[in-house]
Tab-separated table of C-alpha atoms in Angstrom:
chain	number	residue	atom	x	y	z
Y	1	MET	CA	-28.238	-0.163	-27.365
Y	2	VAL	CA	-25.132	1.323	-27.427
Y	3	GLN	CA	-23.892	1.745	-23.806
Y	4	ARG	CA	-21.963	4.922	-23.274
Y	5	SER	CA	-19.278	5.603	-20.166
Y	6	CYS	CA	-19.950	8.012	-18.080
Y	7	GLN	CA	-17.685	11.104	-20.655
Y	8	GLY	CA	-20.489	9.839	-23.289
Y	9	VAL	CA	-17.639	8.024	-25.179
Y	10	PRO	CA	-19.698	4.078	-26.730
Y	11	ILE	CA	-17.607	1.704	-24.865
Y	12	LEU	CA	-17.624	-0.204	-27.687
Y	13	ALA	CA	-15.563	1.824	-29.513
Y	14	ALA	CA	-13.140	2.520	-26.968
Y	15	MET	CA	-12.692	-1.235	-26.566
Y	16	ASP	CA	-12.072	-0.952	-30.209
Y	17	ASP	CA	-9.302	1.462	-29.465
Y	18	LEU	CA	-6.969	-0.334	-27.202
Y	19	ALA	CA	-5.177	-2.362	-29.592
Y	20	ALA	CA	-4.689	0.960	-31.833
Y	21	LEU	CA	-2.650	2.368	-28.116
Y	22	ARG	CA	0.823	3.465	-28.647
Y	23	LYS	CA	4.013	4.764	-26.753
Y	24	SER	CA	6.869	6.041	-27.873
Y	25	TYR	CA	9.663	5.457	-25.238
Y	26	GLU	CA	12.394	8.055	-25.561
Y	27	ARG	CA	13.274	9.693	-21.622
Y	28	ALA	CA	16.587	7.876	-21.268
Y	29	GLU	CA	18.873	5.056	-21.873
Y	30	LEU	CA	20.702	1.818	-19.803
Y	31	ASP	CA	23.589	0.801	-20.740
Y	32	GLU	CA	26.405	-0.787	-18.855
Y	33	ALA	CA	29.041	1.292	-18.483
Y	34	ALA	CA	25.962	4.179	-16.624
Y	35	SER	CA	25.155	1.524	-14.710
Y	36	ALA	CA	25.766	0.429	-10.837
Y	37	ALA	CA	27.825	-2.732	-10.401
Y	38	ASP	CA	26.016	-3.272	-7.046
Y	39	PRO	CA	22.024	-3.988	-8.025
Y	40	LEU	CA	21.028	-2.095	-5.088
Y	41	ALA	CA	22.958	0.702	-5.856
Y	42	GLN	CA	21.048	0.858	-9.022
Y	43	PHE	CA	17.899	0.462	-6.902
Y	44	ARG	CA	18.645	3.350	-4.670
Y	45	LEU	CA	19.206	5.738	-7.195
Y	46	TRP	CA	16.564	5.115	-9.192
Y	47	LEU	CA	13.836	4.790	-6.398
Y	48	GLU	CA	15.762	8.280	-5.481
Y	49	GLN	CA	15.073	9.704	-8.559
Y	50	ALA	CA	10.870	8.274	-8.594
Y	51	ILE	CA	10.752	9.964	-5.554
Y	52	GLU	CA	12.751	13.772	-6.535
Y	53	ALA	CA	10.190	13.390	-9.539
Y	54	LYS	CA	7.449	13.828	-6.762
Y	55	LEU	CA	5.470	10.099	-8.585
Y	56	PRO	CA	2.406	9.165	-7.129
Y	57	GLU	CA	3.670	6.912	-5.071
Y	58	PRO	CA	6.741	5.901	-5.325
Y	59	ASN	CA	7.069	3.661	-2.886
Y	60	ALA	CA	4.376	1.287	-4.366
Y	61	MET	CA	4.942	-2.395	-5.594
Y	62	THR	CA	3.398	-5.746	-7.000
Y	63	LEU	CA	4.041	-8.462	-4.843
Y	64	ALA	CA	3.575	-11.802	-6.657
Y	65	THR	CA	3.207	-15.173	-5.054
Y	66	VAL	CA	2.418	-18.612	-5.601
Y	67	GLY	CA	0.199	-20.586	-2.997
Y	68	ALA	CA	0.378	-24.681	-2.707
Y	69	ASP	CA	-1.835	-24.709	-5.338
Y	70	GLY	CA	0.287	-23.169	-7.693
Y	71	ARG	CA	-1.702	-20.788	-8.737
Y	72	PRO	CA	-0.369	-17.373	-8.886
Y	73	SER	CA	-2.074	-13.911	-7.088
Y	74	THR	CA	-0.810	-10.286	-7.293
Y	75	ARG	CA	-1.075	-7.402	-5.423
Y	76	VAL	CA	0.276	-4.089	-4.192
Y	77	VAL	CA	2.280	-3.422	-1.026
Y	78	LEU	CA	4.353	-0.769	0.004
Y	79	ILE	CA	7.854	-0.932	0.906
Y	80	LYS	CA	9.290	0.109	4.547
Y	81	GLY	CA	12.892	-0.531	3.989
Y	82	PHE	CA	15.712	-1.937	1.836
Y	83	ASP	CA	19.567	-2.802	2.807
Y	84	GLU	CA	22.173	-5.517	1.735
Y	85	HIS	CA	19.601	-7.702	3.620
Y	86	GLY	CA	16.656	-7.405	1.137
Y	87	ILE	CA	13.450	-5.094	0.690
Y	88	VAL	CA	11.183	-4.854	3.689
Y	89	TRP	CA	6.792	-4.706	3.702
Y	90	TYR	CA	4.507	-5.348	6.666
Y	91	THR	CA	1.263	-6.832	5.924
Y	92	ASN	CA	-0.971	-9.385	7.680
Y	93	TYR	CA	0.711	-12.735	8.091
Y	94	GLN	CA	-3.110	-14.462	8.154
Y	95	SER	CA	-4.012	-13.223	4.872
Y	96	ARG	CA	-3.888	-14.809	1.169
Y	97	LYS	CA	-0.220	-13.325	0.898
Y	98	GLY	CA	0.796	-14.791	4.343
Y	99	ARG	CA	-0.805	-18.314	3.276
Y	100	GLU	CA	0.580	-18.909	0.110
Y	101	LEU	CA	4.402	-17.183	1.390
Y	102	ALA	CA	4.276	-19.948	4.367
Y	103	ALA	CA	3.414	-22.674	1.357
Y	104	ASN	CA	5.895	-21.389	-0.528
Y	105	PRO	CA	8.783	-18.318	0.275
Y	106	MET	CA	9.509	-17.417	-2.949
Y	107	ALA	CA	8.072	-14.196	-4.734
Y	108	ALA	CA	8.760	-11.094	-7.295
Y	109	LEU	CA	8.435	-7.706	-6.828
Y	110	GLN	CA	7.847	-4.861	-8.931
Y	111	PHE	CA	8.585	-1.593	-9.640
Y	112	HIS	CA	6.920	0.729	-12.576
Y	113	TRP	CA	7.427	4.083	-12.730
Y	114	VAL	CA	5.322	5.282	-15.504
Y	115	GLU	CA	6.460	8.732	-15.956
Y	116	LEU	CA	10.069	7.713	-16.221
Y	117	GLU	CA	9.233	4.930	-18.198
Y	118	ARG	CA	11.167	2.423	-15.831
Y	119	VAL	CA	10.404	-0.948	-14.566
Y	120	VAL	CA	12.792	-2.806	-11.471
Y	121	ARG	CA	11.864	-6.401	-10.990
Y	122	ILE	CA	13.360	-8.651	-8.210
Y	123	GLU	CA	13.012	-11.986	-7.080
Y	124	GLY	CA	14.039	-13.977	-4.065
Y	125	ARG	CA	13.664	-16.228	-0.780
Y	126	VAL	CA	11.094	-14.747	1.516
Y	127	GLU	CA	11.789	-14.370	5.024
Y	128	THR	CA	9.907	-13.005	8.483
Y	129	VAL	CA	11.425	-9.892	9.525
Y	130	SER	CA	12.211	-10.058	13.692
Y	131	ALA	CA	9.982	-9.431	16.292
Y	132	ALA	CA	11.649	-5.873	17.253
Y	133	GLN	CA	11.387	-4.753	13.644
Y	134	SER	CA	7.991	-5.612	13.446
Y	135	ASP	CA	7.323	-4.134	17.212
Y	136	ALA	CA	9.407	-0.513	16.141
Y	137	TYR	CA	7.638	-0.266	12.512
Y	138	PHE	CA	4.562	-0.868	14.115
Y	139	ALA	CA	4.509	1.709	16.826
Y	140	SER	CA	5.428	4.014	14.404
Y	141	ARG	CA	2.143	3.957	12.720
Y	142	PRO	CA	-0.938	5.993	12.469
Y	143	LEU	CA	-3.352	4.977	15.138
Y	144	ASP	CA	-6.303	4.525	13.221
Y	145	SER	CA	-3.647	1.857	10.634
Y	146	ARG	CA	-3.107	0.347	13.991
Y	147	ILE	CA	-6.580	-0.100	14.947
Y	148	GLY	CA	-6.941	-1.183	11.479
Y	149	ALA	CA	-4.563	-3.808	11.943
Y	150	TRP	CA	-6.381	-5.816	14.515
Y	151	ALA	CA	-9.926	-5.318	12.924
Y	152	SER	CA	-9.854	-6.453	9.441
Y	153	PRO	CA	-9.455	-10.079	8.679
Y	154	GLN	CA	-7.452	-9.513	5.507
Y	155	SER	CA	-8.624	-11.711	2.814
Y	156	GLU	CA	-11.565	-12.936	4.467
Y	157	VAL	CA	-15.106	-13.395	3.515
Y	158	ILE	CA	-16.682	-10.046	5.440
Y	159	ALA	CA	-21.049	-9.862	6.061
Y	160	SER	CA	-20.360	-5.959	4.762
Y	161	ARG	CA	-18.316	-2.974	5.368
Y	162	ALA	CA	-20.489	-2.235	8.112
Y	163	THR	CA	-19.037	-5.372	10.319
Y	164	LEU	CA	-15.834	-4.064	9.428
Y	165	ILE	CA	-16.348	-0.655	10.812
Y	166	ALA	CA	-18.054	-1.822	13.754
Y	167	SER	CA	-14.656	-3.879	14.704
Y	168	ALA	CA	-12.653	-1.326	14.547
Y	169	ALA	CA	-14.946	1.022	16.699
Y	170	ALA	CA	-14.892	-2.444	18.932
Y	171	TYR	CA	-11.110	-2.840	19.123
Y	172	GLY	CA	-10.837	1.230	18.963
Y	173	ALA	CA	-12.474	1.024	22.675
Y	174	LYS	CA	-10.609	-1.568	23.867
Y	175	PHE	CA	-6.996	-0.531	22.792
Y	176	LEU	CA	-7.630	3.009	23.380
Y	177	LEU	CA	-4.770	5.199	22.084
Y	178	VAL	CA	-1.927	2.071	22.954
Y	179	PRO	CA	-3.095	-1.296	20.743
Y	180	PRO	CA	-0.126	-3.707	20.693
Y	181	ARG	CA	1.046	-4.923	17.136
Y	182	PRO	CA	-1.097	-8.254	16.375
Y	183	PRO	CA	0.384	-11.808	16.827
Y	184	HIS	CA	-0.827	-12.092	13.260
Y	185	TRP	CA	0.905	-8.899	11.634
Y	186	GLY	CA	4.446	-8.168	10.865
Y	187	GLY	CA	6.959	-7.567	8.589
Y	188	TYR	CA	8.176	-9.566	5.566
Y	189	ARG	CA	12.061	-9.109	3.860
Y	190	LEU	CA	12.249	-10.603	0.226
Y	191	VAL	CA	15.956	-11.346	0.328
Y	192	PRO	CA	17.091	-10.794	-3.719
Y	193	ASP	CA	18.939	-13.537	-6.303
Y	194	ARG	CA	18.019	-11.411	-9.610
Y	195	TRP	CA	17.194	-7.884	-10.276
Y	196	GLU	CA	16.363	-6.534	-13.007
Y	197	PHE	CA	15.894	-3.041	-14.772
Y	198	TRP	CA	14.116	-2.169	-17.964
Y	199	GLN	CA	14.648	1.256	-19.310
Y	200	GLY	CA	11.727	1.990	-22.066
Y	201	ARG	CA	13.615	2.851	-25.462
Y	202	LYS	CA	12.172	4.291	-28.508
Y	203	SER	CA	11.240	1.566	-31.761
Y	204	ARG	CA	10.914	-1.105	-28.897
Y	205	LEU	CA	14.613	-1.495	-28.441
Y	206	HIS	CA	13.916	-1.472	-24.531
Y	207	ASP	CA	17.720	-1.576	-22.315
Y	208	ARG	CA	17.242	-4.362	-19.853
Y	209	LEU	CA	20.075	-5.273	-16.925
Y	210	ARG	CA	19.706	-8.212	-15.046
Y	211	TYR	CA	21.953	-9.112	-12.290
Y	212	ARG	CA	21.974	-12.310	-11.122
Y	213	ARG	CA	23.812	-13.974	-7.950
Y	214	ASP	CA	26.445	-16.118	-8.676
Y	215	GLY	CA	28.445	-17.256	-5.616
Y	216	GLY	CA	28.968	-13.872	-3.800
Y	217	ALA	CA	29.140	-11.892	-6.610
Y	218	TRP	CA	26.410	-10.482	-9.381
Y	219	VAL	CA	26.558	-10.538	-12.417
Y	220	ARG	CA	25.070	-8.262	-14.520
Y	221	GLU	CA	23.625	-9.294	-18.374
Y	222	ARG	CA	21.452	-7.408	-21.142
Y	223	LEU	CA	19.021	-9.124	-21.800
Y	224	ALA	CA	16.545	-8.999	-25.351
Y	225	PRO	CA	13.975	-6.337	-25.230
């Protein structure tokens, strides 16, 4: 019996079409003359353009970490700030990513702005932000998000969703409108030593510009697609 999707399309037929999927990238180009000498300036420009284009979640980035066992893992987090010191996001320090960063404080980030046919990749060492910075951001979050930071033992096995809801209710009753920042929750900052900007181009001859640290300066190089 042939299984059908909710739209009535045979699943096996849909899978057979995967290898035939194609997209021609023709929106823009990226050359050395038109790119910034400083990768942070180039990133700021592209992020501003992604926001102005009203892309869905232009602030979403994939975070890749590697644990002590050498097994890599990825997840999507949200950028909450950036400057000359690095890229900042917030999370549970006891989560899988937190444990992996404690064992190996090197990570990679990736932004994929599909509609603009652009990717930004960032690599570097990760450090925690100050307690004061984490406190300030935590206080700015919606109340339910602050309660959720207490209620969720992130990455741990739980019995059911009801367990999570009950935990949130208990912490809500405990802290009311003023939950403090949990000691296991706060910010990370990735300090870049490599950036790559990818712009899709026709015929798979994509533009790739890499910036790497060489002493105190950034070296810009073109990579083959």
